[in-house]
Amino acid sequence: TQFRCPVVGGDSEVCNSITVPDVQRGQIGTAMVTVHNIGTDALHITRARVESASGNWSVSQVYFGTGPGEAPVALPFNDGDPELAVLNAVAGDCGETEVSHEVRSLKIEMLFHAAEVGPDSATLVLFTDDPFQPERRLELTGIGKGQRGVVTPPALAFGAAPEVLEITIANL
C-alpha cells in the first residue's frame, strides 16, 4: 500500500506526509492523497480514522476515478461500516480488464480548518488486510497564516487639554 501526494507539474510521488501551507486563519485548505494498492490482490480498508488533537482536520470526500463525482465511496470510520476494496494499481491483474491506475486508485480529500495562526498536525490512519503493513499512517500538517494584533491601551480618553497619548500596536 502506498500513499501518493501531488507534486508540482500535476504528477504524484510516494509520501508519508503532506502539508497544507498558507491557509488564512478562519479559512479551509485541502490536501488530496491517493491510496495505491501495489499488492497482487484487492486491498480491503477495514477501518479509518483521523487523529487530530485540535479537531481541525476532517475527510471531505473519498472516490475512485479521475473526479469526485465519478465514483464516490465512504471510508469505514465506525464499527459495522462496510470494508472498502481497492484494486491493484497495476492494470491487467486480478482478473480485471485493463483500466487506468487513476481509476483503480482511491482518492481522499482532507480538509484543514485553520483556526489559529501557525502549524497544526494530524494523522490519517488506515487499517487494512495488507499482510506487510496492516496499519498505514499519513502525517498531516496545516499551516495557518495571518496576524493576531493587540492594541494597548484598548481605549483612549481625550481630555479638554492637549496631550500626547501613546498607543502600541503589536503582532502576536
PDB file of C-alpha atoms in Angstrom:
ATOM      1  CA  THR A   1       0.000   0.000   0.000  1.00  0.00           C
ATOM      2  CA  GLN A   2       1.327   3.432  -0.908  1.00  0.00           C
ATOM      3  CA  PHE A   3       0.198   6.957  -0.183  1.00  0.00           C
ATOM      4  CA  ARG A   4       0.842   9.233  -3.139  1.00  0.00           C
ATOM      5  CA  CYS A   5       0.753  13.019  -2.859  1.00  0.00           C
ATOM      6  CA  PRO A   6       0.611  15.617  -5.640  1.00  0.00           C
ATOM      7  CA  VAL A   7       3.760  17.414  -6.745  1.00  0.00           C
ATOM      8  CA  VAL A   8       4.317  20.445  -8.959  1.00  0.00           C
ATOM      9  CA  GLY A   9       3.528  19.626 -12.562  1.00  0.00           C
ATOM     10  CA  GLY A  10       0.427  17.561 -11.856  1.00  0.00           C
ATOM     11  CA  ASP A  11       2.160  14.259 -11.102  1.00  0.00           C
ATOM     12  CA  SER A  12       2.342  12.474  -7.744  1.00  0.00           C
ATOM     13  CA  GLU A  13       5.007  10.792  -5.649  1.00  0.00           C
ATOM     14  CA  VAL A  14       5.111   8.305  -2.794  1.00  0.00           C
ATOM     15  CA  CYS A  15       4.760  10.160   0.503  1.00  0.00           C
ATOM     16  CA  ASN A  16       4.352   9.595   4.244  1.00  0.00           C
ATOM     17  CA  SER A  17       3.317  13.164   4.984  1.00  0.00           C
ATOM     18  CA  ILE A  18       1.574  16.066   3.344  1.00  0.00           C
ATOM     19  CA  THR A  19       1.427  19.773   4.168  1.00  0.00           C
ATOM     20  CA  VAL A  20      -1.361  22.261   3.518  1.00  0.00           C
ATOM     21  CA  PRO A  21       0.536  25.579   3.534  1.00  0.00           C
ATOM     22  CA  ASP A  22      -0.601  29.175   3.913  1.00  0.00           C
ATOM     23  CA  VAL A  23      -4.251  28.809   4.876  1.00  0.00           C
ATOM     24  CA  GLN A  24      -5.630  32.131   6.069  1.00  0.00           C
ATOM     25  CA  ARG A  25      -6.839  31.889   9.675  1.00  0.00           C
ATOM     26  CA  GLY A  26     -10.559  31.098   9.654  1.00  0.00           C
ATOM     27  CA  GLN A  27     -10.410  29.548   6.168  1.00  0.00           C
ATOM     28  CA  ILE A  28     -10.218  25.941   4.920  1.00  0.00           C
ATOM     29  CA  GLY A  29      -7.401  24.352   2.918  1.00  0.00           C
ATOM     30  CA  THR A  30      -7.422  20.972   1.188  1.00  0.00           C
ATOM     31  CA  ALA A  31      -4.958  18.187   0.532  1.00  0.00           C
ATOM     32  CA  MET A  32      -5.540  15.312  -1.864  1.00  0.00           C
ATOM     33  CA  VAL A  33      -3.912  11.976  -1.141  1.00  0.00           C
ATOM     34  CA  THR A  34      -4.144   8.869  -3.312  1.00  0.00           C
ATOM     35  CA  VAL A  35      -4.045   5.313  -1.966  1.00  0.00           C
ATOM     36  CA  HIS A  36      -2.322   2.907  -4.372  1.00  0.00           C
ATOM     37  CA  ASN A  37      -2.577  -0.828  -3.877  1.00  0.00           C
ATOM     38  CA  ILE A  38       0.724  -2.263  -5.090  1.00  0.00           C
ATOM     39  CA  GLY A  39      -0.049  -5.818  -3.952  1.00  0.00           C
ATOM     40  CA  THR A  40      -1.332  -8.690  -6.059  1.00  0.00           C
ATOM     41  CA  ASP A  41      -4.843  -8.874  -4.553  1.00  0.00           C
ATOM     42  CA  ALA A  42      -7.533  -6.365  -3.727  1.00  0.00           C
ATOM     43  CA  LEU A  43      -6.701  -4.329  -0.617  1.00  0.00           C
ATOM     44  CA  HIS A  44      -9.504  -4.056   1.933  1.00  0.00           C
ATOM     45  CA  ILE A  45      -9.618  -0.975   4.133  1.00  0.00           C
ATOM     46  CA  THR A  46     -11.338  -2.249   7.262  1.00  0.00           C
ATOM     47  CA  ARG A  47     -11.225   0.912   9.360  1.00  0.00           C
ATOM     48  CA  ALA A  48     -10.100   4.535   9.075  1.00  0.00           C
ATOM     49  CA  ARG A  49      -9.641   7.407  11.483  1.00  0.00           C
ATOM     50  CA  VAL A  50      -8.294  10.926  11.659  1.00  0.00           C
ATOM     51  CA  GLU A  51      -6.192  11.553  14.767  1.00  0.00           C
ATOM     52  CA  SER A  52      -6.304  15.286  15.496  1.00  0.00           C
ATOM     53  CA  ALA A  53      -5.878  16.864  18.924  1.00  0.00           C
ATOM     54  CA  SER A  54      -7.253  20.173  17.631  1.00  0.00           C
ATOM     55  CA  GLY A  55     -10.231  18.727  15.752  1.00  0.00           C
ATOM     56  CA  ASN A  56      -9.340  20.972  12.791  1.00  0.00           C
ATOM     57  CA  TRP A  57      -8.937  18.084  10.308  1.00  0.00           C
ATOM     58  CA  SER A  58     -11.571  16.010   8.515  1.00  0.00           C
ATOM     59  CA  VAL A  59     -12.178  13.917   5.408  1.00  0.00           C
ATOM     60  CA  SER A  60     -14.118  15.845   2.781  1.00  0.00           C
ATOM     61  CA  GLN A  61     -14.651  13.287   0.039  1.00  0.00           C
ATOM     62  CA  VAL A  62     -13.455   9.852  -0.999  1.00  0.00           C
ATOM     63  CA  TYR A  63     -13.733   8.487  -4.524  1.00  0.00           C
ATOM     64  CA  PHE A  64     -12.336   6.251  -7.232  1.00  0.00           C
ATOM     65  CA  GLY A  65     -11.736   7.614 -10.717  1.00  0.00           C
ATOM     66  CA  THR A  66     -10.484  10.897 -12.003  1.00  0.00           C
ATOM     67  CA  GLY A  67     -13.065  13.233 -10.448  1.00  0.00           C
ATOM     68  CA  PRO A  68     -15.028  13.455  -7.192  1.00  0.00           C
ATOM     69  CA  GLY A  69     -18.415  12.887  -8.835  1.00  0.00           C
ATOM     70  CA  GLU A  70     -17.293   9.808 -10.751  1.00  0.00           C
ATOM     71  CA  ALA A  71     -17.374   7.055  -8.119  1.00  0.00           C
ATOM     72  CA  PRO A  72     -17.884   8.377  -4.558  1.00  0.00           C
ATOM     73  CA  VAL A  73     -17.406   5.930  -1.690  1.00  0.00           C
ATOM     74  CA  ALA A  74     -17.217   6.061   2.104  1.00  0.00           C
ATOM     75  CA  LEU A  75     -14.326   5.165   4.378  1.00  0.00           C
ATOM     76  CA  PRO A  76     -15.220   2.754   7.208  1.00  0.00           C
ATOM     77  CA  PHE A  77     -14.950   5.076  10.233  1.00  0.00           C
ATOM     78  CA  ASN A  78     -17.395   3.222  12.506  1.00  0.00           C
ATOM     79  CA  ASP A  79     -17.956  -0.339  13.669  1.00  0.00           C
ATOM     80  CA  GLY A  80     -20.219  -2.090  11.204  1.00  0.00           C
ATOM     81  CA  ASP A  81     -19.281   0.119   8.243  1.00  0.00           C
ATOM     82  CA  PRO A  82     -18.561  -1.980   5.135  1.00  0.00           C
ATOM     83  CA  GLU A  83     -14.953  -2.559   4.109  1.00  0.00           C
ATOM     84  CA  LEU A  84     -13.650  -0.633   1.114  1.00  0.00           C
ATOM     85  CA  ALA A  85     -11.818  -2.654  -1.575  1.00  0.00           C
ATOM     86  CA  VAL A  86      -9.026  -1.016  -3.573  1.00  0.00           C
ATOM     87  CA  LEU A  87      -7.925  -2.968  -6.650  1.00  0.00           C
ATOM     88  CA  ASN A  88      -4.301  -3.306  -7.646  1.00  0.00           C
ATOM     89  CA  ALA A  89      -2.929  -0.111  -9.205  1.00  0.00           C
ATOM     90  CA  VAL A  90      -1.180  -2.095 -11.949  1.00  0.00           C
ATOM     91  CA  ALA A  91      -3.578  -2.563 -14.848  1.00  0.00           C
ATOM     92  CA  GLY A  92      -4.364  -6.058 -16.107  1.00  0.00           C
ATOM     93  CA  ASP A  93      -4.056  -8.203 -12.977  1.00  0.00           C
ATOM     94  CA  CYS A  94      -6.638  -9.575 -10.531  1.00  0.00           C
ATOM     95  CA  GLY A  95      -8.646 -10.902 -13.470  1.00  0.00           C
ATOM     96  CA  GLU A  96      -9.775  -7.397 -14.396  1.00  0.00           C
ATOM     97  CA  THR A  97      -9.755  -5.791 -17.801  1.00  0.00           C
ATOM     98  CA  GLU A  98      -7.092  -3.170 -18.248  1.00  0.00           C
ATOM     99  CA  VAL A  99      -8.019   0.217 -16.863  1.00  0.00           C
ATOM    100  CA  SER A 100      -6.043   3.284 -15.882  1.00  0.00           C
ATOM    101  CA  HIS A 101      -4.340   3.227 -12.472  1.00  0.00           C
ATOM    102  CA  GLU A 102      -6.168   6.537 -11.845  1.00  0.00           C
ATOM    103  CA  VAL A 103      -9.490   4.668 -11.943  1.00  0.00           C
ATOM    104  CA  ARG A 104      -8.259   1.936  -9.582  1.00  0.00           C
ATOM    105  CA  SER A 105      -6.639   4.240  -7.016  1.00  0.00           C
ATOM    106  CA  LEU A 106      -8.571   5.705  -4.105  1.00  0.00           C
ATOM    107  CA  LYS A 107      -8.541   9.483  -3.673  1.00  0.00           C
ATOM    108  CA  ILE A 108      -9.056  11.012  -0.231  1.00  0.00           C
ATOM    109  CA  GLU A 109      -9.509  14.759   0.119  1.00  0.00           C
ATOM    110  CA  MET A 110      -8.529  16.069   3.543  1.00  0.00           C
ATOM    111  CA  LEU A 111      -9.803  19.397   4.913  1.00  0.00           C
ATOM    112  CA  PHE A 112      -7.797  21.605   7.253  1.00  0.00           C
ATOM    113  CA  HIS A 113      -9.635  24.400   9.073  1.00  0.00           C
ATOM    114  CA  ALA A 114      -7.027  26.984  10.091  1.00  0.00           C
ATOM    115  CA  ALA A 115      -8.477  28.046  13.426  1.00  0.00           C
ATOM    116  CA  GLU A 116      -5.180  29.577  14.584  1.00  0.00           C
ATOM    117  CA  VAL A 117      -2.012  31.040  13.118  1.00  0.00           C
ATOM    118  CA  GLY A 118       0.819  28.504  12.956  1.00  0.00           C
ATOM    119  CA  PRO A 119       1.186  24.753  12.444  1.00  0.00           C
ATOM    120  CA  ASP A 120      -1.476  22.156  13.246  1.00  0.00           C
ATOM    121  CA  SER A 121      -0.890  18.439  12.832  1.00  0.00           C
ATOM    122  CA  ALA A 122      -2.988  15.308  12.484  1.00  0.00           C
ATOM    123  CA  THR A 123      -2.684  11.761  11.176  1.00  0.00           C
ATOM    124  CA  LEU A 124      -4.830   9.840   8.707  1.00  0.00           C
ATOM    125  CA  VAL A 125      -4.770   6.168   9.747  1.00  0.00           C
ATOM    126  CA  LEU A 126      -5.974   3.336   7.514  1.00  0.00           C
ATOM    127  CA  PHE A 127      -6.308  -0.228   8.810  1.00  0.00           C
ATOM    128  CA  THR A 128      -6.143  -2.823   6.029  1.00  0.00           C
ATOM    129  CA  ASP A 129      -5.715  -6.509   5.305  1.00  0.00           C
ATOM    130  CA  ASP A 130      -2.224  -5.838   3.885  1.00  0.00           C
ATOM    131  CA  PRO A 131      -0.097  -8.587   5.487  1.00  0.00           C
ATOM    132  CA  PHE A 132       3.045  -6.408   5.403  1.00  0.00           C
ATOM    133  CA  GLN A 133       1.579  -3.083   6.557  1.00  0.00           C
ATOM    134  CA  PRO A 134      -1.839  -3.571   8.154  1.00  0.00           C
ATOM    135  CA  GLU A 135      -1.749  -0.020   9.535  1.00  0.00           C
ATOM    136  CA  ARG A 136      -0.807   2.887   7.257  1.00  0.00           C
ATOM    137  CA  ARG A 137      -0.303   6.367   8.690  1.00  0.00           C
ATOM    138  CA  LEU A 138      -0.112   9.638   6.769  1.00  0.00           C
ATOM    139  CA  GLU A 139       1.141  12.615   8.761  1.00  0.00           C
ATOM    140  CA  LEU A 140      -0.780  15.825   8.008  1.00  0.00           C
ATOM    141  CA  THR A 141       0.440  19.363   8.691  1.00  0.00           C
ATOM    142  CA  GLY A 142      -1.558  22.508   8.081  1.00  0.00           C
ATOM    143  CA  ILE A 143      -0.096  25.986   8.382  1.00  0.00           C
ATOM    144  CA  GLY A 144      -2.473  28.753   9.411  1.00  0.00           C
ATOM    145  CA  LYS A 145      -1.342  32.187   8.336  1.00  0.00           C
ATOM    146  CA  GLY A 146      -2.416  35.642   9.277  1.00  0.00           C
ATOM    147  CA  GLN A 147      -1.747  38.018  12.067  1.00  0.00           C
ATOM    148  CA  ARG A 148      -3.129  38.449  15.516  1.00  0.00           C
ATOM    149  CA  GLY A 149      -2.855  42.009  16.675  1.00  0.00           C
ATOM    150  CA  VAL A 150      -3.096  43.729  20.040  1.00  0.00           C
ATOM    151  CA  VAL A 151      -3.660  47.424  20.616  1.00  0.00           C
ATOM    152  CA  THR A 152      -2.692  48.824  24.026  1.00  0.00           C
ATOM    153  CA  PRO A 153      -4.494  50.531  25.660  1.00  0.00           C
ATOM    154  CA  PRO A 154      -7.800  49.259  24.277  1.00  0.00           C
ATOM    155  CA  ALA A 155      -9.387  52.755  24.523  1.00  0.00           C
ATOM    156  CA  LEU A 156      -8.170  56.344  24.643  1.00  0.00           C
ATOM    157  CA  ALA A 157      -9.718  59.140  26.696  1.00  0.00           C
ATOM    158  CA  PHE A 158      -9.328  62.549  25.069  1.00  0.00           C
ATOM    159  CA  GLY A 159      -9.407  65.309  27.658  1.00  0.00           C
ATOM    160  CA  ALA A 160     -10.005  69.044  27.197  1.00  0.00           C
ATOM    161  CA  ALA A 161      -6.298  69.945  27.396  1.00  0.00           C
ATOM    162  CA  PRO A 162      -3.964  68.905  24.559  1.00  0.00           C
ATOM    163  CA  GLU A 163      -1.797  65.976  25.498  1.00  0.00           C
ATOM    164  CA  VAL A 164       0.250  63.281  23.808  1.00  0.00           C
ATOM    165  CA  LEU A 165      -1.247  59.817  24.103  1.00  0.00           C
ATOM    166  CA  GLU A 166       0.782  56.728  23.387  1.00  0.00           C
ATOM    167  CA  ILE A 167      -0.584  53.555  21.815  1.00  0.00           C
ATOM    168  CA  THR A 168       1.178  50.332  20.959  1.00  0.00           C
ATOM    169  CA  ILE A 169       0.164  48.054  18.102  1.00  0.00           C
ATOM    170  CA  ALA A 170       1.831  44.659  18.065  1.00  0.00           C
ATOM    171  CA  ASN A 171       1.543  41.413  16.110  1.00  0.00           C
ATOM    172  CA  LEU A 172       1.464  38.227  18.123  1.00  0.00           C
TER     173      LEU A 172
END
